[in-house]
Amino acid sequence: MIHGRPSFSRFLCTGRVIADEEMLGSRRSLLSRAIALVGQRSAHTVGATAGAVLEAIKPSDENTSIQVMWKDGVSAKFHRAWLRDNCTCASCRHPTTLQRQILTSAIPLHPTGRAALREDKSALSIDWDDVVEGSDCVRSEYSAAWLRDHAYETPPSGYDSRHCRQQRMDMKTLWSNDLAFPTTTYDAMMADGFKDGMRQLQTWGVLLIKNTPLTMDATEAFARRIGFVMETIYGGMWTTRPENPEKAYKDTASTNQALGPHTDCTYLYEPPGLQIFNCVLQAKSTSSSLEGASRFVDGFHVVEWLRQHAPDTYKFFCDTSLPQYCYDDDVSLHVMRPIIQLDAARNVELVRFNDFDRSPITHLSHDQVAAYYKHHKILWDAINNGEVAYKMNEGDMIVVDNHRVLHGRHAFQGERALVGCYIGRSEYDSRLRVLGLL
């Protein structure tokens, strides 16, 4: 298959899909543990402190809310409707899946019932006047610690990470061209060193794993320690090397040409969260020690540099959506997204940059197009100034946070082969939560 334009983010699929009952069961187990962890985390956030003991309660807002006071002087208000919706009894929330069973739309705007403190002041109880569809519950109980952890009358940050627990840029260590790669070994990642390695990956956005077996099976086994292999138009597991006899289409990645720094699958609504490269064959140097070397750039460092030193460029790429696309014989993928993607509180959550998958800009005004090219030069200079080159040895595997770190390679002569795959961002974040790292 011939693509409509060269792409630096295409790889040959040589793998297979694993979707048997064992793997599906593993995923259910993973999700169950992640859900359970949310509840466990809430129970332990306050702990044995003054926040675990209530002092008093009183009606508020014409008895549509309840004001709760803790022994340490902190207070918070809770709408009665919110308390009804978030009852954690076995009738309102399934005891195994922890999924809500009560029908939220059936809850009155102002549910009524008698509220009281437990005798030891460790919990608030409410005896509801009526049942609600989906549950036969008439009594709810909320521990002091749970209420403290779930109090929602906080300064308006626009983003509550206590229970969503999303990755944010301020959790990261940013780096430029002076990066010393965080490093571990394959054996460690397949055993007790897994959590520490994932902590390094979360912090730095890249992780070098030494002494990796030179097989696709070993690569996949590691990937599945994190989560399911992400299926894309390339399949699951893939190999990229020049003149691959198994390839079904022509692609720049399957050549020996240089690839500029980019992130992958920018034309997807949610690009892959992680990308894994296992070097099973490295090109021999002929004229330069950098032949076949991989290139990495911390996109979050670039964004922070722009914010501080080129605020107009930062704002332009936060606020201006750009067209990304991928054509194939049976594929037409398009999205319009900004290069710098922000969450509801304007925190940076994703860098989406790949000039080779950008379609012609036709949606901007004449002046905006001129501004795009002006700001692009500033962005490109910042990317180039932050680049780190590392020539992988055979047995080196590198994991890249594709929402943060740009990757590429230097040109080379002869043969060079990497096997790898993608992992979805949701799977990656889930694993971090289950490990207690997020």
PDB file of C-alpha atoms in Angstrom, residues 37-262:
ATOM      1  CA  LEU A  37      -7.504   0.917  45.066  1.00  0.00           C
ATOM      2  CA  VAL A  38      -9.582   4.078  44.712  1.00  0.00           C
ATOM      3  CA  GLY A  39     -11.692   3.079  47.683  1.00  0.00           C
ATOM      4  CA  GLN A  40      -8.705   1.932  49.706  1.00  0.00           C
ATOM      5  CA  ARG A  41      -6.868   5.159  49.002  1.00  0.00           C
ATOM      6  CA  SER A  42      -9.778   7.230  50.240  1.00  0.00           C
ATOM      7  CA  ALA A  43      -9.894   5.274  53.475  1.00  0.00           C
ATOM      8  CA  HIS A  44      -6.216   5.842  54.190  1.00  0.00           C
ATOM      9  CA  THR A  45      -5.831   9.462  53.079  1.00  0.00           C
ATOM     10  CA  VAL A  46      -6.819  10.996  56.406  1.00  0.00           C
ATOM     11  CA  GLY A  47      -5.776   8.122  58.644  1.00  0.00           C
ATOM     12  CA  ALA A  48      -5.739   8.273  62.418  1.00  0.00           C
ATOM     13  CA  THR A  49      -5.785  12.092  62.655  1.00  0.00           C
ATOM     14  CA  ALA A  50      -8.149  14.711  63.949  1.00  0.00           C
ATOM     15  CA  GLY A  51      -9.699  14.703  60.490  1.00  0.00           C
ATOM     16  CA  ALA A  52     -11.041  11.227  61.204  1.00  0.00           C
ATOM     17  CA  VAL A  53     -13.269  12.536  64.018  1.00  0.00           C
ATOM     18  CA  LEU A  54     -16.321  14.752  63.533  1.00  0.00           C
ATOM     19  CA  GLU A  55     -17.234  17.548  65.924  1.00  0.00           C
ATOM     20  CA  ALA A  56     -20.730  18.520  64.773  1.00  0.00           C
ATOM     21  CA  ILE A  57     -23.150  18.768  61.866  1.00  0.00           C
ATOM     22  CA  LYS A  58     -25.837  21.309  61.058  1.00  0.00           C
ATOM     23  CA  PRO A  59     -28.321  21.918  58.255  1.00  0.00           C
ATOM     24  CA  SER A  60     -27.374  24.492  55.640  1.00  0.00           C
ATOM     25  CA  ASP A  61     -28.899  26.175  52.592  1.00  0.00           C
ATOM     26  CA  GLU A  62     -32.475  25.685  53.838  1.00  0.00           C
ATOM     27  CA  ASN A  63     -31.672  22.083  54.728  1.00  0.00           C
ATOM     28  CA  THR A  64     -30.673  21.155  51.172  1.00  0.00           C
ATOM     29  CA  SER A  65     -27.097  20.716  52.401  1.00  0.00           C
ATOM     30  CA  ILE A  66     -25.360  19.487  55.528  1.00  0.00           C
ATOM     31  CA  GLN A  67     -22.406  21.345  56.993  1.00  0.00           C
ATOM     32  CA  VAL A  68     -19.878  19.014  58.576  1.00  0.00           C
ATOM     33  CA  MET A  69     -17.335  20.162  61.177  1.00  0.00           C
ATOM     34  CA  TRP A  70     -14.313  18.074  62.122  1.00  0.00           C
ATOM     35  CA  LYS A  71     -12.579  18.054  65.486  1.00  0.00           C
ATOM     36  CA  ASP A  72      -9.584  19.955  64.090  1.00  0.00           C
ATOM     37  CA  GLY A  73     -11.770  22.908  63.057  1.00  0.00           C
ATOM     38  CA  VAL A  74     -12.096  22.154  59.347  1.00  0.00           C
ATOM     39  CA  SER A  75     -15.605  22.297  57.888  1.00  0.00           C
ATOM     40  CA  ALA A  76     -17.252  21.506  54.558  1.00  0.00           C
ATOM     41  CA  LYS A  77     -20.731  21.485  53.075  1.00  0.00           C
ATOM     42  CA  PHE A  78     -22.284  18.560  51.213  1.00  0.00           C
ATOM     43  CA  HIS A  79     -25.491  18.687  49.182  1.00  0.00           C
ATOM     44  CA  ARG A  80     -27.966  16.077  50.324  1.00  0.00           C
ATOM     45  CA  ALA A  81     -28.396  15.015  46.688  1.00  0.00           C
ATOM     46  CA  TRP A  82     -24.628  14.445  46.442  1.00  0.00           C
ATOM     47  CA  LEU A  83     -24.627  12.388  49.637  1.00  0.00           C
ATOM     48  CA  ARG A  84     -27.543  10.294  48.341  1.00  0.00           C
ATOM     49  CA  ASP A  85     -25.777   9.754  45.013  1.00  0.00           C
ATOM     50  CA  ASN A  86     -22.533   8.690  46.685  1.00  0.00           C
ATOM     51  CA  CYS A  87     -23.789   6.276  49.293  1.00  0.00           C
ATOM     52  CA  THR A  88     -21.332   3.373  49.447  1.00  0.00           C
ATOM     53  CA  CYS A  89     -23.608   0.703  50.900  1.00  0.00           C
ATOM     54  CA  ALA A  90     -23.881  -2.625  49.068  1.00  0.00           C
ATOM     55  CA  SER A  91     -27.290  -1.685  47.678  1.00  0.00           C
ATOM     56  CA  CYS A  92     -26.206   1.646  46.206  1.00  0.00           C
ATOM     57  CA  ARG A  93     -22.747   0.554  45.038  1.00  0.00           C
ATOM     58  CA  HIS A  94     -22.037  -2.987  43.896  1.00  0.00           C
ATOM     59  CA  PRO A  95     -19.798  -4.654  46.498  1.00  0.00           C
ATOM     60  CA  THR A  96     -17.629  -6.412  43.899  1.00  0.00           C
ATOM     61  CA  THR A  97     -17.390  -4.018  40.959  1.00  0.00           C
ATOM     62  CA  LEU A  98     -17.815  -0.852  43.086  1.00  0.00           C
ATOM     63  CA  GLN A  99     -20.043   0.512  40.321  1.00  0.00           C
ATOM     64  CA  ARG A 100     -22.966   2.779  41.152  1.00  0.00           C
ATOM     65  CA  GLN A 101     -26.349   1.008  41.150  1.00  0.00           C
ATOM     66  CA  ILE A 102     -28.576   3.815  42.345  1.00  0.00           C
ATOM     67  CA  LEU A 103     -30.211   5.744  39.490  1.00  0.00           C
ATOM     68  CA  THR A 104     -28.872   9.294  39.722  1.00  0.00           C
ATOM     69  CA  SER A 105     -31.693  10.777  37.642  1.00  0.00           C
ATOM     70  CA  ALA A 106     -34.233   9.402  40.142  1.00  0.00           C
ATOM     71  CA  ILE A 107     -32.693  11.197  43.124  1.00  0.00           C
ATOM     72  CA  PRO A 108     -34.789  14.205  44.218  1.00  0.00           C
ATOM     73  CA  LEU A 109     -33.030  17.545  43.992  1.00  0.00           C
ATOM     74  CA  HIS A 110     -33.488  17.879  47.731  1.00  0.00           C
ATOM     75  CA  PRO A 111     -33.804  14.414  49.301  1.00  0.00           C
ATOM     76  CA  THR A 112     -34.986  14.443  52.882  1.00  0.00           C
ATOM     77  CA  GLY A 113     -34.051  12.377  55.896  1.00  0.00           C
ATOM     78  CA  ARG A 114     -32.729  12.594  59.432  1.00  0.00           C
ATOM     79  CA  ALA A 115     -28.981  13.205  59.752  1.00  0.00           C
ATOM     80  CA  ALA A 116     -27.052  12.330  62.896  1.00  0.00           C
ATOM     81  CA  LEU A 117     -23.542  11.668  64.174  1.00  0.00           C
ATOM     82  CA  ARG A 118     -22.489   8.233  65.313  1.00  0.00           C
ATOM     83  CA  GLU A 119     -21.992   8.149  69.070  1.00  0.00           C
ATOM     84  CA  ASP A 120     -18.201   8.039  68.751  1.00  0.00           C
ATOM     85  CA  LYS A 121     -18.353  10.828  66.143  1.00  0.00           C
ATOM     86  CA  SER A 122     -16.512   8.729  63.578  1.00  0.00           C
ATOM     87  CA  ALA A 123     -19.295   8.901  60.981  1.00  0.00           C
ATOM     88  CA  LEU A 124     -22.350  10.730  59.689  1.00  0.00           C
ATOM     89  CA  SER A 125     -25.528   8.710  59.126  1.00  0.00           C
ATOM     90  CA  ILE A 126     -28.682   9.684  57.248  1.00  0.00           C
ATOM     91  CA  ASP A 127     -32.004   7.844  57.472  1.00  0.00           C
ATOM     92  CA  TRP A 128     -33.651   8.686  54.162  1.00  0.00           C
ATOM     93  CA  ASP A 129     -37.394   9.247  53.959  1.00  0.00           C
ATOM     94  CA  ASP A 130     -37.682   7.474  50.593  1.00  0.00           C
ATOM     95  CA  VAL A 131     -35.896   4.837  48.539  1.00  0.00           C
ATOM     96  CA  VAL A 132     -34.486   5.670  45.118  1.00  0.00           C
ATOM     97  CA  GLU A 133     -34.790   3.565  41.968  1.00  0.00           C
ATOM     98  CA  GLY A 134     -31.931   1.103  41.614  1.00  0.00           C
ATOM     99  CA  SER A 135     -31.456   0.650  45.363  1.00  0.00           C
ATOM    100  CA  ASP A 136     -33.493  -0.351  48.410  1.00  0.00           C
ATOM    101  CA  CYS A 137     -31.224   1.649  50.714  1.00  0.00           C
ATOM    102  CA  VAL A 138     -32.890   3.805  53.366  1.00  0.00           C
ATOM    103  CA  ARG A 139     -29.824   4.438  55.531  1.00  0.00           C
ATOM    104  CA  SER A 140     -26.463   5.811  54.427  1.00  0.00           C
ATOM    105  CA  GLU A 141     -23.328   6.137  56.515  1.00  0.00           C
ATOM    106  CA  TYR A 142     -20.213   8.171  55.700  1.00  0.00           C
ATOM    107  CA  SER A 143     -17.050   7.938  57.772  1.00  0.00           C
ATOM    108  CA  ALA A 144     -15.381  11.140  58.918  1.00  0.00           C
ATOM    109  CA  ALA A 145     -12.256  10.200  56.968  1.00  0.00           C
ATOM    110  CA  TRP A 146     -14.233   9.515  53.785  1.00  0.00           C
ATOM    111  CA  LEU A 147     -16.065  12.836  54.023  1.00  0.00           C
ATOM    112  CA  ARG A 148     -12.815  14.702  54.611  1.00  0.00           C
ATOM    113  CA  ASP A 149     -11.181  13.065  51.616  1.00  0.00           C
ATOM    114  CA  HIS A 150     -14.164  13.740  49.363  1.00  0.00           C
ATOM    115  CA  ALA A 151     -14.980  17.303  50.430  1.00  0.00           C
ATOM    116  CA  TYR A 152     -15.540  19.267  47.240  1.00  0.00           C
ATOM    117  CA  GLU A 153     -15.768  22.827  48.531  1.00  0.00           C
ATOM    118  CA  THR A 154     -12.138  23.615  47.848  1.00  0.00           C
ATOM    119  CA  PRO A 155     -10.389  26.513  46.088  1.00  0.00           C
ATOM    120  CA  PRO A 156     -11.614  26.498  42.455  1.00  0.00           C
ATOM    121  CA  SER A 157      -8.664  24.863  40.725  1.00  0.00           C
ATOM    122  CA  GLY A 158     -10.884  23.428  38.002  1.00  0.00           C
ATOM    123  CA  TYR A 159      -9.234  20.053  38.436  1.00  0.00           C
ATOM    124  CA  ASP A 160      -9.388  17.633  41.351  1.00  0.00           C
ATOM    125  CA  SER A 161      -6.537  15.146  41.149  1.00  0.00           C
ATOM    126  CA  ARG A 162      -7.249  13.402  44.463  1.00  0.00           C
ATOM    127  CA  HIS A 163      -9.618  10.895  42.925  1.00  0.00           C
ATOM    128  CA  CYS A 164      -9.139  11.329  39.182  1.00  0.00           C
ATOM    129  CA  ARG A 165      -5.377  10.991  39.708  1.00  0.00           C
ATOM    130  CA  GLN A 166      -4.221  12.101  36.283  1.00  0.00           C
ATOM    131  CA  GLN A 167      -0.613  12.704  35.317  1.00  0.00           C
ATOM    132  CA  ARG A 168       0.369  16.365  35.213  1.00  0.00           C
ATOM    133  CA  MET A 169       3.448  18.185  34.016  1.00  0.00           C
ATOM    134  CA  ASP A 170       4.235  19.453  37.516  1.00  0.00           C
ATOM    135  CA  MET A 171       4.778  15.832  38.585  1.00  0.00           C
ATOM    136  CA  LYS A 172       7.613  15.406  36.098  1.00  0.00           C
ATOM    137  CA  THR A 173      11.332  16.106  36.036  1.00  0.00           C
ATOM    138  CA  LEU A 174      11.942  18.097  32.872  1.00  0.00           C
ATOM    139  CA  TRP A 175      15.153  17.637  30.905  1.00  0.00           C
ATOM    140  CA  SER A 176      17.029  19.042  27.944  1.00  0.00           C
ATOM    141  CA  ASN A 177      20.077  17.904  25.983  1.00  0.00           C
ATOM    142  CA  ASP A 178      21.929  16.990  29.187  1.00  0.00           C
ATOM    143  CA  LEU A 179      19.746  13.970  30.003  1.00  0.00           C
ATOM    144  CA  ALA A 180      21.413  10.933  31.572  1.00  0.00           C
ATOM    145  CA  PHE A 181      19.025   8.126  30.654  1.00  0.00           C
ATOM    146  CA  PRO A 182      17.245   6.496  33.584  1.00  0.00           C
ATOM    147  CA  THR A 183      18.294   2.864  33.235  1.00  0.00           C
ATOM    148  CA  THR A 184      17.296  -0.561  34.477  1.00  0.00           C
ATOM    149  CA  THR A 185      17.472  -4.152  33.198  1.00  0.00           C
ATOM    150  CA  TYR A 186      14.976  -6.469  31.576  1.00  0.00           C
ATOM    151  CA  ASP A 187      15.241  -8.994  34.410  1.00  0.00           C
ATOM    152  CA  ALA A 188      14.558  -6.266  36.973  1.00  0.00           C
ATOM    153  CA  MET A 189      11.490  -5.045  35.072  1.00  0.00           C
ATOM    154  CA  MET A 190      10.138  -8.582  34.915  1.00  0.00           C
ATOM    155  CA  ALA A 191      10.613  -8.996  38.682  1.00  0.00           C
ATOM    156  CA  ASP A 192      10.858  -6.805  41.785  1.00  0.00           C
ATOM    157  CA  GLY A 193      12.349  -3.813  39.972  1.00  0.00           C
ATOM    158  CA  PHE A 194       9.188  -3.190  37.959  1.00  0.00           C
ATOM    159  CA  LYS A 195       7.707  -0.547  40.260  1.00  0.00           C
ATOM    160  CA  ASP A 196      10.948   1.415  40.481  1.00  0.00           C
ATOM    161  CA  GLY A 197      11.321   1.314  36.701  1.00  0.00           C
ATOM    162  CA  MET A 198       7.766   2.555  36.230  1.00  0.00           C
ATOM    163  CA  ARG A 199       8.463   5.358  38.696  1.00  0.00           C
ATOM    164  CA  GLN A 200      11.434   6.433  36.590  1.00  0.00           C
ATOM    165  CA  LEU A 201       9.356   6.256  33.407  1.00  0.00           C
ATOM    166  CA  GLN A 202       6.637   8.389  34.967  1.00  0.00           C
ATOM    167  CA  THR A 203       9.186  10.955  36.146  1.00  0.00           C
ATOM    168  CA  TRP A 204      11.409  11.238  33.070  1.00  0.00           C
ATOM    169  CA  GLY A 205       9.149  10.101  30.217  1.00  0.00           C
ATOM    170  CA  VAL A 206      11.802   7.672  28.933  1.00  0.00           C
ATOM    171  CA  LEU A 207      13.319   4.483  30.325  1.00  0.00           C
ATOM    172  CA  LEU A 208      16.289   2.519  28.994  1.00  0.00           C
ATOM    173  CA  ILE A 209      16.072  -1.216  29.683  1.00  0.00           C
ATOM    174  CA  LYS A 210      19.331  -3.122  29.184  1.00  0.00           C
ATOM    175  CA  ASN A 211      19.925  -6.811  28.442  1.00  0.00           C
ATOM    176  CA  THR A 212      16.583  -7.393  26.747  1.00  0.00           C
ATOM    177  CA  PRO A 213      16.199 -10.662  24.820  1.00  0.00           C
ATOM    178  CA  LEU A 214      16.249 -10.050  21.073  1.00  0.00           C
ATOM    179  CA  THR A 215      12.772 -11.430  20.409  1.00  0.00           C
ATOM    180  CA  MET A 216       9.297 -10.110  19.798  1.00  0.00           C
ATOM    181  CA  ASP A 217       7.916 -12.493  22.429  1.00  0.00           C
ATOM    182  CA  ALA A 218      10.161 -11.007  25.133  1.00  0.00           C
ATOM    183  CA  THR A 219       9.163  -7.509  24.042  1.00  0.00           C
ATOM    184  CA  GLU A 220       5.495  -8.378  24.233  1.00  0.00           C
ATOM    185  CA  ALA A 221       5.894 -10.101  27.603  1.00  0.00           C
ATOM    186  CA  PHE A 222       7.327  -6.900  29.044  1.00  0.00           C
ATOM    187  CA  ALA A 223       4.654  -4.727  27.417  1.00  0.00           C
ATOM    188  CA  ARG A 224       1.912  -6.826  28.964  1.00  0.00           C
ATOM    189  CA  ARG A 225       3.340  -6.206  32.427  1.00  0.00           C
ATOM    190  CA  ILE A 226       2.104  -2.652  31.894  1.00  0.00           C
ATOM    191  CA  GLY A 227      -1.130  -3.311  30.020  1.00  0.00           C
ATOM    192  CA  PHE A 228      -2.699  -4.554  26.831  1.00  0.00           C
ATOM    193  CA  VAL A 229      -0.844  -4.015  23.577  1.00  0.00           C
ATOM    194  CA  MET A 230      -2.682  -1.269  21.708  1.00  0.00           C
ATOM    195  CA  GLU A 231      -4.077  -2.240  18.324  1.00  0.00           C
ATOM    196  CA  THR A 232      -3.695   0.453  15.665  1.00  0.00           C
ATOM    197  CA  ILE A 233      -3.691   0.435  11.876  1.00  0.00           C
ATOM    198  CA  TYR A 234      -0.274  -1.228  12.192  1.00  0.00           C
ATOM    199  CA  GLY A 235      -1.670  -4.113  14.217  1.00  0.00           C
ATOM    200  CA  GLY A 236      -0.285  -4.994  17.635  1.00  0.00           C
ATOM    201  CA  MET A 237       3.395  -5.966  17.670  1.00  0.00           C
ATOM    202  CA  TRP A 238       5.480  -4.601  14.799  1.00  0.00           C
ATOM    203  CA  THR A 239       8.989  -4.537  13.346  1.00  0.00           C
ATOM    204  CA  THR A 240      10.614  -1.594  11.612  1.00  0.00           C
ATOM    205  CA  ARG A 241      13.690  -2.066   9.438  1.00  0.00           C
ATOM    206  CA  PRO A 242      14.712  -0.968   5.930  1.00  0.00           C
ATOM    207  CA  GLU A 243      13.465  -3.036   3.015  1.00  0.00           C
ATOM    208  CA  ASN A 244      11.490  -5.360   5.243  1.00  0.00           C
ATOM    209  CA  PRO A 245      10.405  -8.240   2.976  1.00  0.00           C
ATOM    210  CA  GLU A 246       7.249  -8.731   5.056  1.00  0.00           C
ATOM    211  CA  LYS A 247       6.023  -5.153   4.819  1.00  0.00           C
ATOM    212  CA  ALA A 248       2.690  -4.504   3.173  1.00  0.00           C
ATOM    213  CA  TYR A 249       3.310  -0.852   2.351  1.00  0.00           C
ATOM    214  CA  LYS A 250       6.059   1.665   1.695  1.00  0.00           C
ATOM    215  CA  ASP A 251       6.983   3.861   4.600  1.00  0.00           C
ATOM    216  CA  THR A 252       9.725   6.252   5.651  1.00  0.00           C
ATOM    217  CA  ALA A 253      10.254   4.420   8.952  1.00  0.00           C
ATOM    218  CA  SER A 254      11.145   1.322   6.943  1.00  0.00           C
ATOM    219  CA  THR A 255      14.067   3.101   5.264  1.00  0.00           C
ATOM    220  CA  ASN A 256      17.481   4.220   6.475  1.00  0.00           C
ATOM    221  CA  GLN A 257      16.646   7.928   6.219  1.00  0.00           C
ATOM    222  CA  ALA A 258      16.859  10.340   9.140  1.00  0.00           C
ATOM    223  CA  LEU A 259      13.620  10.916  11.048  1.00  0.00           C
ATOM    224  CA  GLY A 260      13.055  14.243  12.757  1.00  0.00           C
ATOM    225  CA  PRO A 261      11.673  14.429  16.315  1.00  0.00           C
ATOM    226  CA  HIS A 262       7.948  13.706  16.434  1.00  0.00           C
TER     227      HIS A 262
END
